[in-house]
Coordinates of C-alpha atoms and ligand atoms in Angstrom, one line a residue:
M669 CA 46.8 -90.4 -270.4
N670 CA 46.3 -88.4 -267.2
K671 CA 46.6 -84.6 -267.0
W672 CA 50.3 -84.7 -266.2
Q673 CA 51.1 -87.0 -269.0
E674 CA 49.3 -84.7 -271.4
L675 CA 51.4 -81.8 -270.1
Y676 CA 54.5 -83.9 -270.6
A677 CA 53.7 -84.7 -274.1
K678 CA 53.1 -81.0 -274.8
K679 CA 56.5 -80.0 -273.4
L680 CA 58.5 -82.9 -274.9
L681 CA 61.1 -82.0 -277.7
T682 CA 64.1 -83.8 -279.1
A683 CA 67.5 -82.7 -277.6
G684 CA 68.3 -80.8 -280.8
Q685 CA 65.0 -78.9 -280.6
L686 CA 65.5 -78.2 -276.9
S687 CA 69.0 -76.8 -277.6
R688 CA 67.3 -74.1 -279.7
K689 CA 65.6 -72.8 -276.6
F690 CA 68.9 -71.4 -275.4
N691 CA 69.9 -67.8 -276.3
S692 CA 73.3 -66.2 -276.7
N693 CA 74.6 -64.9 -273.4
D694 CA 72.3 -67.1 -271.3
R695 CA 73.5 -67.9 -267.7
C696 CA 72.9 -71.6 -267.1
V697 CA 73.1 -73.8 -264.0
S698 CA 73.0 -77.6 -263.7
N699 CA 73.0 -80.0 -260.8
G700 CA 76.0 -82.1 -259.8
Q701 CA 78.0 -84.3 -262.0
V702 CA 76.3 -87.6 -262.8
V703 CA 73.2 -85.7 -263.7
E704 CA 74.8 -83.5 -266.2
P705 CA 72.3 -83.3 -269.2
V706 CA 74.9 -84.6 -271.7
E707 CA 72.5 -84.9 -274.7
I708 CA 71.3 -81.3 -274.4
L709 CA 74.9 -80.0 -274.0
K710 CA 76.0 -82.0 -277.0
S711 CA 73.3 -80.5 -279.2
L712 CA 74.0 -77.1 -277.7
A713 CA 77.7 -77.4 -278.5
E714 CA 76.7 -78.4 -282.1
R715 CA 74.7 -75.1 -282.4
A716 CA 77.6 -73.2 -280.9
N717 CA 80.0 -74.7 -283.5
M718 CA 77.6 -73.6 -286.3
G719 CA 77.8 -70.0 -284.9
Q720 CA 74.1 -70.0 -283.9
V721 CA 74.8 -69.3 -280.2
E722 CA 77.6 -67.7 -278.2
G723 CA 78.6 -66.2 -274.9
I724 CA 76.7 -68.8 -272.8
E725 CA 77.9 -69.1 -269.2
Y726 CA 77.6 -72.5 -267.7
H727 CA 77.9 -73.5 -264.0
I728 CA 78.2 -77.1 -262.9
L729 CA 80.0 -78.7 -260.0
A730 CA 82.0 -81.2 -262.1
P731 CA 81.4 -81.9 -265.8
Q732 CA 81.7 -85.4 -267.2
K733 CA 84.6 -86.4 -269.4
H734 CA 84.7 -85.9 -273.2
Q735 CA 81.9 -83.3 -273.3
P736 CA 82.2 -81.4 -276.6
Y737 CA 81.7 -78.1 -275.0
L738 CA 84.9 -78.7 -272.9
D739 CA 87.0 -78.4 -276.1
P740 CA 89.3 -75.3 -275.5
G741 CA 88.2 -73.8 -278.9
M742 CA 84.5 -73.7 -277.4
S743 CA 85.3 -71.5 -274.5
K744 CA 84.1 -68.3 -275.9
K745 CA 80.8 -69.9 -277.1
I746 CA 80.1 -71.9 -273.9
H747 CA 82.2 -70.8 -271.0
L748 CA 82.5 -73.1 -268.0
N749 CA 82.6 -71.3 -264.7
A750 CA 83.0 -74.5 -262.7
L751 CA 81.8 -74.8 -259.1
F752 CA 84.4 -77.5 -258.3
V753 CA 87.4 -78.6 -260.4
S754 CA 87.9 -82.2 -261.3
R755 CA 89.9 -84.4 -263.7
P756 CA 88.1 -83.3 -266.9
T757 CA 88.6 -79.6 -266.0
I758 CA 92.0 -79.3 -264.2
D759 CA 94.0 -78.5 -267.4
L760 CA 91.1 -76.4 -268.9
V761 CA 91.2 -74.1 -265.8
W762 CA 95.0 -74.0 -265.6
D763 CA 95.2 -73.1 -269.4
G764 CA 92.7 -70.3 -268.9
Y765 CA 89.9 -71.8 -271.0
A766 CA 87.5 -72.3 -268.0
D767 CA 87.3 -70.6 -264.6
Y768 CA 86.5 -71.6 -261.1
L769 CA 84.1 -69.9 -258.7
P770 CA 85.3 -70.4 -255.1
S771 CA 82.5 -70.9 -252.6
F772 CA 81.7 -73.2 -249.8
Y773 CA 79.5 -75.8 -251.3
G774 CA 76.6 -75.1 -249.0
E775 CA 76.8 -71.4 -250.1
I776 CA 76.8 -72.0 -253.9
P777 CA 73.0 -71.6 -254.2
K778 CA 73.4 -68.1 -252.5
N779 CA 76.5 -67.0 -254.4
V780 CA 75.6 -68.0 -257.9
P781 CA 72.6 -65.6 -258.0
E782 CA 75.0 -62.8 -256.9
R783 CA 76.3 -62.8 -260.5
G784 CA 73.0 -61.8 -261.9
D785 CA 69.8 -63.5 -263.1
I786 CA 69.8 -67.2 -263.9
D787 CA 68.3 -67.7 -267.3
V788 CA 68.3 -71.5 -267.5
F789 CA 68.3 -74.3 -264.9
V790 CA 69.0 -77.5 -266.9
T791 CA 69.5 -80.9 -265.4
S792 CA 68.9 -84.7 -265.8
V793 CA 66.1 -86.3 -263.8
S794 CA 64.4 -89.6 -263.3
T795 CA 61.2 -90.5 -265.2
M796 CA 58.0 -88.8 -264.3
D797 CA 55.7 -90.6 -261.8
R798 CA 51.9 -90.6 -262.1
H799 CA 51.6 -87.5 -259.9
G800 CA 53.8 -85.5 -262.4
Y801 CA 57.0 -85.5 -260.3
F802 CA 60.6 -86.2 -261.4
S803 CA 63.3 -87.0 -259.0
F804 CA 66.5 -85.0 -259.2
G805 CA 68.1 -88.4 -258.9
A806 CA 71.8 -88.6 -258.4
A807 CA 72.1 -84.9 -257.4
A808 CA 69.8 -82.5 -255.7
D809 CA 72.7 -80.2 -254.7
L810 CA 71.8 -76.9 -256.6
S811 CA 68.2 -77.9 -257.2
A812 CA 67.0 -74.9 -255.0
L813 CA 68.2 -72.7 -258.0
H814 CA 65.5 -74.1 -260.3
R815 CA 63.0 -71.7 -258.6
E816 CA 65.2 -68.7 -259.4
A817 CA 65.7 -69.5 -263.1
K818 CA 63.7 -67.9 -265.9
R819 CA 63.4 -71.2 -267.8
V820 CA 63.7 -74.9 -266.7
F821 CA 64.8 -77.6 -269.1
L822 CA 65.0 -81.2 -268.2
E823 CA 66.7 -84.3 -269.7
V824 CA 64.6 -87.3 -268.5
N825 CA 67.0 -90.2 -268.2
S826 CA 65.4 -93.6 -267.9
T827 CA 68.6 -94.9 -266.1
M828 CA 68.4 -92.3 -263.3
P829 CA 67.4 -93.6 -259.9
R830 CA 64.3 -92.2 -258.3
V831 CA 65.8 -90.8 -255.1
H832 CA 63.6 -89.7 -252.3
G833 CA 63.8 -86.6 -250.1
N834 CA 63.5 -82.9 -250.9
C835 CA 64.5 -84.0 -254.3
F836 CA 61.6 -83.6 -256.7
I837 CA 60.4 -81.2 -259.4
H838 CA 56.9 -81.1 -260.9
I839 CA 56.1 -81.1 -264.6
S840 CA 54.1 -77.8 -264.1
E841 CA 57.5 -76.1 -263.0
V842 CA 59.2 -77.2 -266.3
D843 CA 59.4 -75.3 -269.6
F844 CA 60.7 -78.0 -272.0
L845 CA 62.1 -81.5 -271.7
C846 CA 63.7 -84.2 -273.8
E847 CA 64.4 -87.9 -273.2
S848 CA 67.7 -89.8 -273.0
K849 CA 68.6 -93.5 -272.5
T850 CA 72.3 -92.8 -272.2
P851 CA 73.5 -94.7 -269.0
I852 CA 74.5 -92.3 -266.2
S853 CA 78.2 -92.3 -265.5
E854 CA 79.7 -94.7 -262.9
K855 CA 82.7 -94.3 -260.6
Y856 CA 84.9 -97.2 -259.3
Y857 CA 88.0 -97.0 -257.2
G858 CA 91.1 -99.1 -257.3
E859 CA 92.2 -101.7 -254.7
L860 CA 93.0 -100.5 -251.2
T861 CA 96.7 -100.4 -250.3
E862 CA 98.1 -101.5 -246.8
I863 CA 98.6 -97.8 -246.0
D864 CA 94.9 -96.9 -246.9
C865 CA 93.8 -99.8 -244.6
R866 CA 96.1 -98.6 -241.7
I867 CA 94.6 -95.1 -241.9
G868 CA 91.2 -96.6 -242.0
E869 CA 91.9 -98.3 -238.7
I870 CA 93.2 -95.2 -237.0
V871 CA 90.2 -93.2 -238.2
A872 CA 87.8 -95.9 -236.9
R873 CA 89.2 -95.5 -233.4
E874 CA 87.8 -92.1 -233.4
I875 CA 84.3 -93.2 -234.4
P876 CA 82.1 -94.3 -231.5
D877 CA 79.0 -96.4 -231.7
G878 CA 76.1 -94.0 -232.5
A879 CA 78.2 -91.4 -234.4
C880 CA 76.8 -89.5 -237.3
L881 CA 79.1 -89.7 -240.4
Q882 CA 80.2 -87.5 -243.2
L883 CA 82.7 -89.1 -245.6
G884 CA 84.5 -87.2 -248.4
F885 CA 85.5 -88.8 -251.6
G886 CA 88.6 -90.6 -253.0
Q887 CA 90.0 -93.9 -251.9
M888 CA 90.2 -93.0 -248.2
P889 CA 86.4 -93.3 -247.4
N890 CA 86.4 -96.9 -248.7
A891 CA 89.3 -97.9 -246.3
I892 CA 87.5 -96.2 -243.4
V893 CA 84.2 -98.1 -244.2
R894 CA 86.1 -101.4 -244.2
A895 CA 87.3 -100.5 -240.6
L896 CA 83.8 -99.7 -239.4
M897 CA 82.1 -103.0 -239.8
D898 CA 82.0 -103.9 -236.1
K899 CA 80.4 -100.5 -235.1
K900 CA 76.8 -100.1 -234.1
D901 CA 74.0 -97.6 -234.6
L902 CA 75.9 -95.2 -236.9
G903 CA 74.1 -92.5 -238.8
I904 CA 74.8 -90.7 -242.0
H905 CA 74.4 -87.0 -242.8
S906 CA 76.8 -86.3 -245.6
E907 CA 77.0 -84.4 -248.8
M908 CA 78.0 -87.4 -250.9
F909 CA 76.4 -90.8 -250.6
T910 CA 78.9 -93.5 -251.4
D911 CA 79.2 -97.3 -252.2
G912 CA 80.8 -97.7 -248.8
M913 CA 77.7 -96.1 -247.1
M914 CA 75.5 -98.6 -249.0
D915 CA 77.8 -101.5 -247.5
L916 CA 77.4 -100.1 -244.0
I917 CA 73.6 -99.9 -244.3
E918 CA 73.4 -103.5 -245.7
A919 CA 75.7 -104.7 -243.0
G920 CA 73.3 -103.2 -240.4
V921 CA 76.1 -100.9 -239.1
V922 CA 74.2 -97.8 -240.1
N923 CA 70.6 -97.5 -238.9
N924 CA 70.4 -93.8 -238.1
S925 CA 68.7 -94.6 -234.8
R926 CA 70.7 -92.2 -232.7
K927 CA 70.3 -89.2 -234.8
S928 CA 68.5 -86.1 -233.5
I929 CA 67.1 -85.0 -236.9
H930 CA 66.0 -87.3 -239.7
V931 CA 65.9 -90.2 -237.2
G932 CA 66.0 -93.5 -239.2
K933 CA 67.1 -91.9 -242.5
S934 CA 70.4 -91.4 -244.2
I935 CA 70.8 -87.8 -245.5
A936 CA 73.0 -86.7 -248.4
S937 CA 72.8 -84.4 -251.5
F938 CA 74.4 -86.3 -254.3
T939 CA 76.1 -89.5 -255.3
N940 CA 78.7 -90.8 -257.7
G941 CA 79.4 -94.5 -257.7
S942 CA 78.6 -97.9 -259.1
R943 CA 75.4 -99.0 -261.0
N944 CA 74.7 -101.3 -257.9
L945 CA 74.7 -98.1 -255.7
Y946 CA 72.2 -96.3 -258.1
D947 CA 69.9 -99.4 -257.9
F948 CA 70.2 -99.3 -254.2
L949 CA 69.1 -95.6 -254.0
D950 CA 66.2 -96.2 -256.4
D951 CA 62.9 -95.7 -254.6
N952 CA 64.6 -96.4 -251.2
P953 CA 62.7 -94.6 -248.5
G954 CA 65.7 -95.0 -246.1
I955 CA 67.7 -92.5 -248.0
E956 CA 66.9 -88.8 -248.6
F957 CA 68.7 -86.4 -250.9
H958 CA 68.3 -82.6 -250.1
P959 CA 69.6 -79.4 -251.6
I960 CA 73.1 -78.6 -250.6
N961 CA 72.2 -75.3 -248.9
Y962 CA 70.3 -77.6 -246.4
T963 CA 72.7 -80.7 -246.1
N964 CA 75.8 -78.5 -245.8
D965 CA 74.4 -75.8 -243.4
P966 CA 76.7 -76.1 -240.4
M967 CA 73.8 -75.3 -238.1
I968 CA 71.9 -78.3 -239.5
I969 CA 75.0 -80.6 -239.4
G970 CA 75.6 -79.6 -235.8
R971 CA 72.2 -80.6 -234.6
N972 CA 73.3 -84.2 -234.7
D973 CA 75.5 -85.4 -231.7
N974 CA 78.9 -87.0 -232.3
V975 CA 79.3 -85.9 -235.8
R976 CA 82.4 -87.3 -237.5
S977 CA 83.4 -85.5 -240.6
I978 CA 86.2 -87.2 -242.5
N979 CA 87.8 -85.6 -245.6
S980 CA 91.2 -85.6 -247.2
C981 CA 93.8 -83.1 -248.4
I982 CA 96.7 -82.4 -250.6
E983 CA 99.1 -81.0 -247.9
V984 CA 99.2 -79.5 -244.5
D985 CA 101.9 -77.2 -243.1
L986 CA 103.3 -77.0 -239.6
F987 CA 101.1 -74.0 -238.9
S988 CA 98.3 -76.6 -239.4
Q989 CA 96.8 -74.9 -242.5
V990 CA 95.2 -77.5 -244.7
C991 CA 95.3 -77.3 -248.5
S992 CA 92.8 -79.6 -250.2
E993 CA 92.2 -77.9 -253.6
S994 CA 95.5 -77.0 -255.3
I995 CA 98.9 -78.3 -256.0
G996 CA 100.9 -75.1 -255.6
P997 CA 99.0 -72.5 -257.6
K998 CA 97.4 -75.1 -259.9
T999 CA 93.7 -75.7 -259.0
F1000 CA 93.3 -79.3 -258.6
S1001 CA 89.9 -79.6 -256.8
G1002 CA 87.7 -77.3 -254.8
V1003 CA 86.7 -76.5 -251.2
G1004 CA 83.6 -78.6 -251.7
G1005 CA 81.9 -79.2 -248.4
Q1006 CA 85.0 -79.7 -246.4
V1007 CA 84.7 -76.5 -244.4
D1008 CA 81.0 -76.8 -244.1
F1009 CA 81.4 -80.1 -242.3
V1010 CA 84.4 -79.1 -240.3
R1011 CA 82.4 -76.3 -238.9
G1012 CA 79.2 -78.3 -238.5
A1013 CA 81.3 -81.0 -236.6
K1014 CA 82.5 -78.2 -234.2
L1015 CA 78.8 -77.2 -233.5
S1016 CA 77.9 -80.8 -232.8
K1017 CA 77.9 -82.1 -229.1
G1018 CA 80.8 -84.5 -229.0
G1019 CA 81.6 -83.7 -232.7
K1020 CA 85.0 -84.1 -234.3
S1021 CA 86.4 -83.4 -237.8
I1022 CA 89.2 -85.4 -239.2
I1023 CA 91.5 -84.8 -242.2
A1024 CA 92.8 -88.2 -243.2
M1025 CA 95.8 -88.5 -245.7
K1026 CA 98.7 -90.6 -246.5
S1027 CA 102.0 -89.1 -245.1
T1028 CA 103.6 -89.0 -248.6
A1029 CA 102.7 -88.5 -252.2
K1030 CA 104.4 -89.4 -255.5
N1031 CA 105.6 -92.8 -254.5
G1032 CA 106.9 -91.6 -251.2
E1033 CA 109.0 -88.8 -252.7
I1034 CA 107.0 -85.9 -251.3
S1035 CA 106.0 -85.3 -247.6
K1036 CA 102.4 -84.2 -247.5
I1037 CA 103.3 -82.5 -244.2
K1038 CA 105.4 -79.4 -245.1
A1039 CA 107.0 -76.7 -243.0
V1040 CA 105.2 -74.1 -245.0
L1041 CA 102.6 -74.7 -247.7
T1042 CA 103.9 -75.0 -251.2
K1043 CA 104.2 -71.5 -252.9
G1044 CA 100.7 -70.6 -254.3
A1045 CA 98.8 -73.3 -252.4
V1046 CA 95.3 -72.4 -251.3
V1047 CA 94.3 -72.7 -247.7
T1048 CA 91.0 -74.7 -247.6
T1049 CA 90.6 -75.4 -243.9
S1050 CA 92.2 -72.7 -241.9
R1051 CA 94.2 -73.4 -238.7
N1052 CA 91.3 -71.8 -236.7
D1053 CA 89.0 -74.5 -238.0
V1054 CA 91.2 -77.6 -238.1
D1055 CA 90.7 -80.3 -235.6
N1056 CA 92.3 -83.6 -236.1
I1057 CA 94.9 -84.7 -238.8
I1058 CA 95.4 -88.5 -239.4
T1059 CA 98.1 -90.2 -241.4
E1060 CA 99.2 -94.0 -241.3
Y1061 CA 101.6 -92.9 -238.4
G1062 CA 98.8 -91.7 -236.0
I1063 CA 96.7 -88.7 -235.1
A1064 CA 97.5 -85.1 -234.4
S1065 CA 94.8 -83.6 -232.3
L1066 CA 95.1 -79.9 -232.7
R1067 CA 92.1 -78.2 -231.0
G1068 CA 93.4 -76.1 -228.1
K1069 CA 97.0 -76.6 -229.0
T1070 CA 99.6 -73.7 -229.5
C1071 CA 101.5 -73.3 -232.8
S1072 CA 104.5 -75.0 -231.3
E1073 CA 102.5 -78.0 -230.0
R1074 CA 100.8 -78.3 -233.3
A1075 CA 104.1 -78.4 -235.2
K1076 CA 105.4 -81.1 -232.9
E1077 CA 102.3 -83.2 -233.2
L1078 CA 102.3 -82.9 -237.0
I1079 CA 106.0 -83.8 -237.2
S1080 CA 105.2 -87.0 -235.2
I1081 CA 102.7 -88.2 -237.8
A1082 CA 104.9 -87.3 -240.8
H1083 CA 106.8 -90.2 -242.6
P1084 CA 109.8 -90.9 -240.4
K1085 CA 112.2 -90.2 -243.3
F1086 CA 111.1 -86.5 -243.3
R1087 CA 110.7 -85.8 -239.6
E1088 CA 114.3 -84.6 -238.9
Q1089 CA 114.2 -82.1 -241.9
L1090 CA 110.8 -80.9 -240.9
E1091 CA 112.0 -80.2 -237.4
K1092 CA 115.1 -78.4 -238.7
E1093 CA 112.8 -76.2 -240.9
A1094 CA 110.4 -75.6 -238.1
R1095 CA 113.2 -74.4 -235.8
G1096 CA 114.6 -72.2 -238.6
I1097 CA 111.3 -70.3 -238.8
N1098 CA 110.7 -70.4 -235.0
I1099 CA 107.5 -72.3 -235.1
I1100 CA 108.8 -74.6 -232.3
S1101 CA 109.4 -72.7 -229.0
K1102 CA 113.0 -72.4 -227.9
N1103 CA 112.2 -73.0 -224.2
G1104 CA 111.4 -76.6 -224.8
R1105 CA 107.6 -76.3 -224.3
Ligands
COA1102 N1 102.0 -82.7 -253.7 C1 101.9 -83.1 -255.0 N2 100.9 -83.9 -255.5 C2 100.1 -84.4 -254.6 C3 100.1 -84.1 -253.2 C4 101.1 -83.3 -252.8 N3 101.2 -82.9 -251.5 N4 99.1 -84.8 -252.6 C5 98.5 -85.5 -253.6 N5 99.1 -85.3 -254.8 C6 98.7 -85.9 -256.1 C7 98.7 -87.4 -256.0 O1 99.9 -87.9 -256.3 C8 97.7 -87.7 -257.1 O2 98.3 -87.6 -258.4 P1 98.0 -88.6 -259.5 O3 96.6 -88.5 -259.9 O4 98.8 -88.2 -260.6 O5 98.4 -89.9 -259.0 C9 96.6 -86.6 -257.0 O6 97.3 -85.6 -256.3 C10 95.4 -87.0 -256.2 O7 95.9 -87.4 -254.9 P2 95.0 -88.5 -254.0 O8 95.5 -88.6 -252.7 O9 94.8 -89.8 -254.8 O10 93.6 -87.7 -254.0 P3 92.2 -88.2 -253.6 O11 91.5 -88.7 -254.8 O12 92.1 -89.0 -252.4 O13 91.5 -86.8 -253.3 C11 91.6 -84.4 -252.5 C12 92.1 -85.9 -252.3 C13 92.2 -83.6 -251.5 C14 91.9 -83.9 -253.9 C15 90.0 -84.6 -252.4 O14 89.7 -85.1 -251.1 C16 89.4 -83.2 -252.4 O15 89.2 -82.7 -253.5 N6 89.1 -82.6 -251.3 C17 88.5 -81.3 -251.3 C18 87.0 -81.3 -251.3 C19 86.4 -81.9 -250.2 O16 87.0 -82.3 -249.2 N7 85.1 -82.1 -250.1 C20 84.3 -82.7 -249.1 C21 83.9 -84.1 -249.4 S1 83.0 -84.5 -250.9

């Protein structure tokens, strides 16, 4: 046993023992989603159920499904203040059993400490190497906060990839740890539709050889990746690393050769995908994960030329305000890094940001382009930041355009069956100029 292995053995507990190191009213933070320390949280929920601990505040980007602490009855004992809202938490937030902390993703490491001291940083990591280091693995996003926490607890997961980058923590920085063999969660998307593929092709026209990509999540990025297979010398500087990005690297389309920073490397902060992807990331020196305050800093993003930031949204109005995080007043998602990358793309020489979406939702019954946003909808990307909107009907390029010009461009990419009504509504509220311009 070397010195670090001895230290490891001294700090090693079972998940149950480790859960007893939490105190009532602790403020706790975890990295990402895939790396949620599920065994520790299960044991903590058991203690809370037995009345041994209460008033714990827990921050994570997106919890995994079926976590016992997500039971509404637990919310006074372990209260989730989510940093993003996702399927397991939409109803919990809407019903008032959890809350959401609005923040640009890149600014979360600055905003969470505004609430007061962080008592515990707790996250899953890869197994320890011979030098005493654990990789944060599938998510390095909030890892900068481990240095601000009073106590650091780790769940060492043998299925976690050892991802490179500014993505490591040393055993000497850890208070206690436990081990887990529970396979980390995987995410798969359904088949691409004809509309997805059409949107992918239109987006691909806006991506020149040598561009530096950020792709958001959902089905859209997969359609875009499919349309990029004949491009050359693409780079990646993104928040999320996806299965599609792996495909682009393996196809030789991404080589990061034309980047200005991190030449030859793909940069991201977290991943959520297939087991195949996690194996690809394991010990791969071509990919680096960094804390989110670095990857999502618009000044850093803008240092690469020809940035192409591609994200999606729920709806957009004729004032060109983009809502990506709520359906009416119901929080459905979060701002994530959308605005960080929209702004980073603006700072990049030759950069462009794109919001790509289907023209309709709910089997074609609803237009995603509206005269005004649905009552209660949250503006994610403001009209002052928005650049290009793409649907299966084309592209609306909005930078430098007036309100009237924007409204007309947006109507031209709405589904044809909604265009006449949209124009009538636009004229009704005088968005479109009366003098024909
Ligand atoms: N009105 C009502 N419902 C709508 C709607 C609208 N205008 N637009 C979408 N929906 C519904 C869909 O019908 C679908 O419902 P279902 O799950 O019951 O089928 C649901 O909302 C999700 O729509 P979909 O288009 O499949 O979403 P997606 O998985 O592609 O994600 C966002 C789209 C906007 C939610 C997602 O991109 C997001 O959260 N963005 C914000 C964060 C971000 O951009 N981060 C940066 C990159 S990581």
